[in-house]
Short mmCIF file of C-alpha atoms in Angstrom, two decimals:
data_model
loop_
_atom_site.label_atom_id
_atom_site.label_comp_id
_atom_site.label_asym_id
_atom_site.label_seq_id
_atom_site.Cartn_x
_atom_site.Cartn_y
_atom_site.Cartn_z
CA MET A 1 3.70 37.45 23.78
CA ALA A 2 3.58 39.29 20.29
CA VAL A 3 4.64 38.26 16.80
CA ASN A 4 6.08 41.00 14.16
CA ILE A 5 3.83 41.94 11.54
CA GLY A 6 5.27 45.26 10.63
CA SER A 7 8.04 47.73 10.63
CA PHE A 8 9.71 50.86 9.34
CA PRO A 9 12.83 52.99 10.40
CA LEU A 10 12.70 55.54 13.15
CA GLY A 11 15.54 57.61 13.73
CA GLU A 12 18.89 56.68 13.04
CA ALA A 13 19.05 53.05 14.66
CA ASP A 14 15.46 52.57 16.06
CA LYS A 15 12.65 50.78 14.57
CA VAL A 16 8.86 50.93 14.85
CA LEU A 17 7.39 47.42 14.98
CA THR A 18 3.95 46.72 14.30
CA VAL A 19 3.20 43.86 16.45
CA PHE A 20 0.03 41.52 17.38
CA SER A 21 0.02 40.44 21.19
CA ARG A 22 -1.85 38.13 22.98
CA GLU A 23 -2.87 40.61 25.74
CA LYS A 24 -3.55 43.51 24.03
CA GLY A 25 -3.99 42.60 20.38
CA LEU A 26 -2.68 45.18 17.77
CA LEU A 27 0.25 47.83 18.84
CA LYS A 28 3.20 49.75 17.27
CA THR A 29 5.84 49.87 19.54
CA VAL A 30 9.18 51.42 19.46
CA ALA A 31 12.27 48.88 19.19
CA LYS A 32 15.28 50.80 20.36
CA SER A 33 18.94 49.84 18.47
CA ALA A 34 17.12 47.57 16.15
CA ARG A 35 18.62 48.68 12.95
CA LYS A 36 22.25 48.25 14.41
CA PRO A 37 24.06 45.61 13.42
CA GLY A 38 24.69 42.68 16.08
CA THR A 39 22.53 43.43 18.41
CA LYS A 40 20.26 41.37 20.36
CA MET A 41 17.10 43.52 19.40
CA ALA A 42 18.01 43.38 15.94
CA GLY A 43 17.19 39.92 15.21
CA ARG A 44 14.57 39.89 17.64
CA ALA A 45 12.80 42.50 15.29
CA ASP A 46 12.52 40.57 12.19
CA LEU A 47 9.07 40.11 10.68
CA LEU A 48 7.30 37.00 11.58
CA ASN A 49 9.44 36.52 15.08
CA VAL A 50 7.65 35.85 18.22
CA ASN A 51 8.80 37.61 21.44
CA ARG A 52 7.88 37.93 24.67
CA LEU A 53 8.24 41.73 25.39
CA TYR A 54 8.30 44.27 28.60
CA LEU A 55 6.70 47.36 27.56
CA SER A 56 6.54 50.72 29.12
CA THR A 57 4.19 53.64 27.66
CA GLY A 58 5.79 56.31 25.48
CA ARG A 59 4.70 59.57 23.83
CA SER A 60 3.32 58.15 20.70
CA PHE A 61 4.20 54.23 21.09
CA GLU A 62 4.78 51.70 23.53
CA ILE A 63 8.81 51.22 23.93
CA ILE A 64 10.20 47.68 24.21
CA THR A 65 12.40 48.03 27.29
CA GLN A 66 13.27 44.06 27.10
CA SER A 67 12.31 41.32 24.93
CA GLU A 68 12.82 37.56 24.98
CA SER A 69 12.96 35.31 21.67
CA LEU A 70 10.44 32.45 21.55
CA GLU A 71 9.84 31.44 17.98
CA THR A 72 11.25 32.22 14.66
CA PHE A 73 9.24 29.67 12.46
CA ALA A 74 12.82 28.94 10.74
CA GLY A 75 11.11 26.54 8.20
CA LEU A 76 9.43 29.56 6.41
CA ARG A 77 12.97 30.77 5.62
CA LEU A 78 13.81 27.70 3.75
CA ASP A 79 10.89 27.97 1.07
CA LEU A 80 10.15 31.16 -0.65
CA SER A 81 6.18 30.00 -1.50
CA ARG A 82 5.55 29.66 2.39
CA LEU A 83 7.57 32.90 3.66
CA THR A 84 5.64 34.60 0.87
CA TYR A 85 2.20 33.11 2.86
CA GLY A 86 3.59 33.80 6.03
CA LEU A 87 4.00 37.87 5.21
CA TYR A 88 0.46 37.63 3.49
CA TYR A 89 -0.91 36.61 7.20
CA ALA A 90 1.09 39.49 8.49
CA GLU A 91 -0.47 41.86 6.08
CA LEU A 92 -3.89 40.40 6.78
CA SER A 93 -3.17 40.49 10.36
CA GLN A 94 -2.41 44.38 10.19
CA HIS A 95 -5.20 45.31 8.04
CA PHE A 96 -7.98 43.41 10.13
CA GLY A 97 -6.23 43.07 13.66
CA LEU A 98 -8.17 45.87 15.20
CA GLY A 99 -11.27 43.71 14.70
CA PHE A 100 -9.89 41.32 16.88
CA PHE A 101 -9.47 43.92 19.97
CA ASP A 102 -11.61 41.90 22.25
CA GLU A 103 -10.62 38.51 20.91
CA SER A 104 -6.82 39.17 21.05
CA GLU A 105 -5.88 35.87 22.65
CA LEU A 106 -8.09 33.94 19.98
CA TYR A 107 -6.45 35.33 16.98
CA PHE A 108 -2.85 35.37 18.40
CA ASP A 109 -3.30 31.60 18.55
CA TYR A 110 -5.29 31.44 15.19
CA LEU A 111 -1.99 33.27 13.62
CA LEU A 112 0.42 31.20 15.42
CA ALA A 113 -1.18 28.07 14.22
CA GLY A 114 -1.00 29.21 10.70
CA LEU A 115 2.33 30.26 11.05
CA ARG A 116 3.50 26.80 12.27
CA CYS A 117 1.61 24.85 9.56
CA GLN A 118 3.35 26.68 7.12
CA ALA A 119 6.92 26.35 8.72
CA ASN A 120 6.36 22.63 9.34
CA ALA A 121 5.08 21.95 5.77
CA ARG A 122 1.82 20.37 6.96
CA ALA A 123 0.24 20.50 3.50
CA GLU A 124 0.77 22.36 0.42
CA PRO A 125 1.44 25.88 0.96
CA ASP A 126 -1.71 27.20 -1.28
CA TRP A 127 -3.98 24.97 0.87
CA LEU A 128 -2.77 25.99 4.02
CA CYS A 129 -3.27 29.56 2.79
CA LEU A 130 -6.91 28.76 1.64
CA GLU A 131 -7.55 27.61 5.21
CA PHE A 132 -6.14 30.61 7.08
CA GLU A 133 -8.02 33.21 4.92
CA LEU A 134 -11.22 31.46 4.92
CA GLY A 135 -10.71 31.01 8.80
CA LEU A 136 -10.12 34.65 9.15
CA LEU A 137 -13.12 35.54 7.17
CA GLU A 138 -15.39 33.40 9.28
CA MET A 139 -13.86 34.97 12.37
CA LEU A 140 -14.67 38.36 11.31
CA GLY A 141 -17.97 37.42 10.09
CA TYR A 142 -17.24 38.18 6.40
CA MET A 143 -17.51 34.37 5.40
CA PRO A 144 -18.74 33.88 1.88
CA GLU A 145 -21.77 31.28 1.31
CA LEU A 146 -20.60 28.31 -0.18
CA THR A 147 -23.28 25.80 0.49
CA PHE A 148 -26.72 27.64 -0.49
CA CYS A 149 -27.14 30.24 -3.27
CA ILE A 150 -27.20 33.34 -2.15
CA GLN A 151 -30.57 34.12 -3.91
CA CYS A 152 -32.70 31.58 -3.88
CA ARG A 153 -31.17 29.77 -1.19
CA GLN A 154 -31.33 26.24 -3.06
CA VAL A 155 -28.28 23.59 -1.78
CA LEU A 156 -25.61 23.63 -3.94
CA SER A 157 -24.14 20.93 -5.81
CA ASP A 158 -21.93 20.00 -9.01
CA TYR A 159 -25.11 20.51 -11.45
CA ASN A 160 -26.52 24.01 -10.50
CA LEU A 161 -23.09 25.92 -9.80
CA ALA A 162 -23.03 29.11 -11.74
CA THR A 163 -20.62 31.94 -10.61
CA PHE A 164 -19.26 33.46 -7.57
CA HIS A 165 -19.84 36.98 -6.61
CA ARG A 166 -17.64 39.06 -4.40
CA GLU A 167 -20.47 41.81 -4.04
CA LEU A 168 -22.87 39.61 -3.19
CA GLY A 169 -21.01 37.21 -0.82
CA GLY A 170 -21.04 34.01 -2.18
CA ILE A 171 -22.09 31.64 -5.26
CA LEU A 172 -25.34 31.92 -7.59
CA CYS A 173 -27.10 28.83 -8.92
CA ARG A 174 -27.97 28.58 -12.46
CA GLN A 175 -31.12 29.49 -12.37
CA CYS A 176 -30.48 32.58 -10.56
CA GLN A 177 -27.72 33.75 -12.71
CA ALA A 178 -29.51 33.23 -15.81
CA ASN A 179 -32.53 35.55 -14.05
CA GLU A 180 -29.78 38.13 -13.13
CA GLN A 181 -28.52 37.91 -16.36
CA ARG A 182 -32.18 38.90 -18.05
CA LEU A 183 -32.44 41.68 -15.73
CA LEU A 184 -29.11 42.98 -16.76
CA VAL A 185 -30.07 43.06 -20.25
CA ARG A 186 -33.48 44.56 -19.74
CA GLU A 187 -32.07 47.50 -17.50
CA GLY A 188 -29.00 48.05 -20.38
CA GLY A 189 -26.32 46.53 -18.15
CA ARG A 190 -26.76 48.26 -14.88
CA GLY A 191 -29.35 46.95 -13.44
CA PRO A 192 -29.57 46.39 -9.71
CA SER A 193 -29.95 42.31 -8.37
CA SER A 194 -33.21 41.27 -6.65
CA ASP A 195 -31.61 42.18 -3.37
CA GLY A 196 -30.60 45.96 -4.34
CA VAL A 197 -26.90 45.08 -5.08
CA THR A 198 -25.84 46.86 -8.08
CA TRP A 199 -25.17 43.87 -10.79
CA LYS A 200 -21.66 43.10 -11.75
CA GLU A 201 -20.60 39.91 -13.46
CA GLY A 202 -19.04 37.20 -11.59
CA VAL A 203 -16.67 34.91 -11.90
CA HIS A 204 -17.45 31.04 -13.16
CA ILE A 205 -16.56 28.54 -10.47
CA THR A 206 -16.10 24.64 -11.62
CA PRO A 207 -17.35 22.01 -9.17
CA LEU A 208 -13.41 21.18 -8.44
CA VAL A 209 -12.76 24.48 -7.46
CA TRP A 210 -15.98 24.68 -5.32
CA LYS A 211 -15.03 21.48 -3.61
CA GLN A 212 -11.68 22.71 -2.89
CA LEU A 213 -13.55 25.91 -1.07
CA VAL A 214 -16.08 23.61 0.89
CA MET A 215 -13.26 21.59 2.09
CA ALA A 216 -11.06 24.19 3.30
CA ALA A 217 -13.74 26.00 5.05
CA THR A 218 -13.73 23.08 7.54
CA GLY A 219 -9.92 24.11 8.63
CA ARG A 220 -8.86 20.50 8.94
CA VAL A 221 -5.34 20.80 8.73
CA SER A 222 -5.27 24.12 10.55
CA LYS A 223 -7.13 22.67 13.59
CA GLY A 224 -4.38 19.82 13.62
CA GLY A 225 -6.13 17.26 11.50
CA SER A 226 -4.13 14.73 9.39
CA PRO A 227 -3.20 16.45 5.96
CA ASP A 228 -3.53 12.99 3.80
CA GLY A 229 -5.49 13.39 1.08
CA VAL A 230 -5.52 17.08 1.57
CA ALA A 231 -4.60 19.23 -1.89
CA PRO A 232 -1.94 16.01 -2.99
CA GLY A 233 0.65 17.64 -5.71
CA LYS A 234 -1.65 16.99 -8.62
CA PRO A 235 -1.52 19.62 -11.27
CA GLY A 236 -5.44 19.60 -11.77
CA LEU A 237 -5.80 19.69 -7.85
CA GLN A 238 -3.07 22.08 -7.22
CA SER A 239 -4.54 24.51 -10.34
CA SER A 240 -8.09 24.71 -8.47
CA THR A 241 -6.72 25.34 -5.21
CA ARG A 242 -4.73 28.32 -6.84
CA ALA A 243 -8.29 29.26 -8.57
CA ALA A 244 -9.89 29.03 -4.96
CA ARG A 245 -7.57 30.93 -3.30
CA ARG A 246 -7.75 33.86 -6.23
CA LEU A 247 -11.56 34.14 -5.24
CA ILE A 248 -10.71 34.34 -1.84
CA GLN A 249 -7.99 37.01 -2.02
CA SER A 250 -10.22 39.00 -4.23
CA TYR A 251 -13.01 38.95 -1.80
CA ILE A 252 -10.84 39.71 1.02
CA GLU A 253 -9.10 42.58 -0.98
CA ARG A 254 -12.99 44.01 -1.38
CA GLU A 255 -13.67 43.85 2.13
CA ALA A 256 -10.39 45.21 2.99
CA GLY A 257 -10.88 48.03 0.33
CA ARG A 258 -7.45 47.53 -0.73
CA LYS A 259 -5.14 45.19 -2.89
CA MET A 260 -3.05 42.80 -0.65
CA LYS A 261 0.56 43.25 -1.67
CA SER A 262 2.32 40.43 -0.23
CA LEU A 263 1.64 38.17 -2.70
CA GLU A 264 2.66 40.31 -5.76
CA LEU A 265 6.42 38.62 -6.17
CA LEU A 266 4.85 34.98 -5.84
CA GLU A 267 2.27 35.69 -8.76
CA GLN A 268 5.26 37.29 -10.87
CA ILE A 269 7.19 34.05 -10.12
CA ARG A 270 4.38 31.53 -11.29
CA THR A 271 3.32 33.17 -14.28
#
């Protein structure tokens, strides 16, 4: 079983499909005649489709000799936001998929569960994406610290939150933020933090955004829990969920060393 997460043309009628498979993880395969209108392979080669593939070994890529369509996530095609997030999941899978070489079954099941949640509209699309991103970071070992100050290890609360730092991997409390600012002034704006990381200004985080991050980190909806009460459609909660998402996306992009492009259209529509 494999889900299509990327593609590019090959020759006059073929297509190279990047897939994430349950058995072998991230693979590049050749889908013969996938660009010929009306062929069975043309539909099965669409992004985000799940197929059962039969492969043979080629010179550069695996060759698809037979395929059987298993799931197409029709609900994604009816909602631009959900479809865009599905494509974002695919982009994340292309970039980080090699990290799951020994855990391909675990990540394949996680990816399918995330796509199904979006397709079935189990909760707000922004919220589901935030859950997916945090779950992915936890699986990769990149999870930012959300419950303790990353400097002094004080338990975080509504009253001592200060800033979220991509470089340091979490949140600073107010006291540590003040200490860092004094050090920054003393060193002329380029001083290292107490753990040796060159100081860069963090992003202010509000209690509501922080609570959204902490709640989303439990992955309640993605794990089959009830979506009731999760990121309801109130403007304040929707905006805080989106703010939390932007923080985590920027953190992911730093870890990836590149900007994720799948969400650019959605951001343009919303601005």
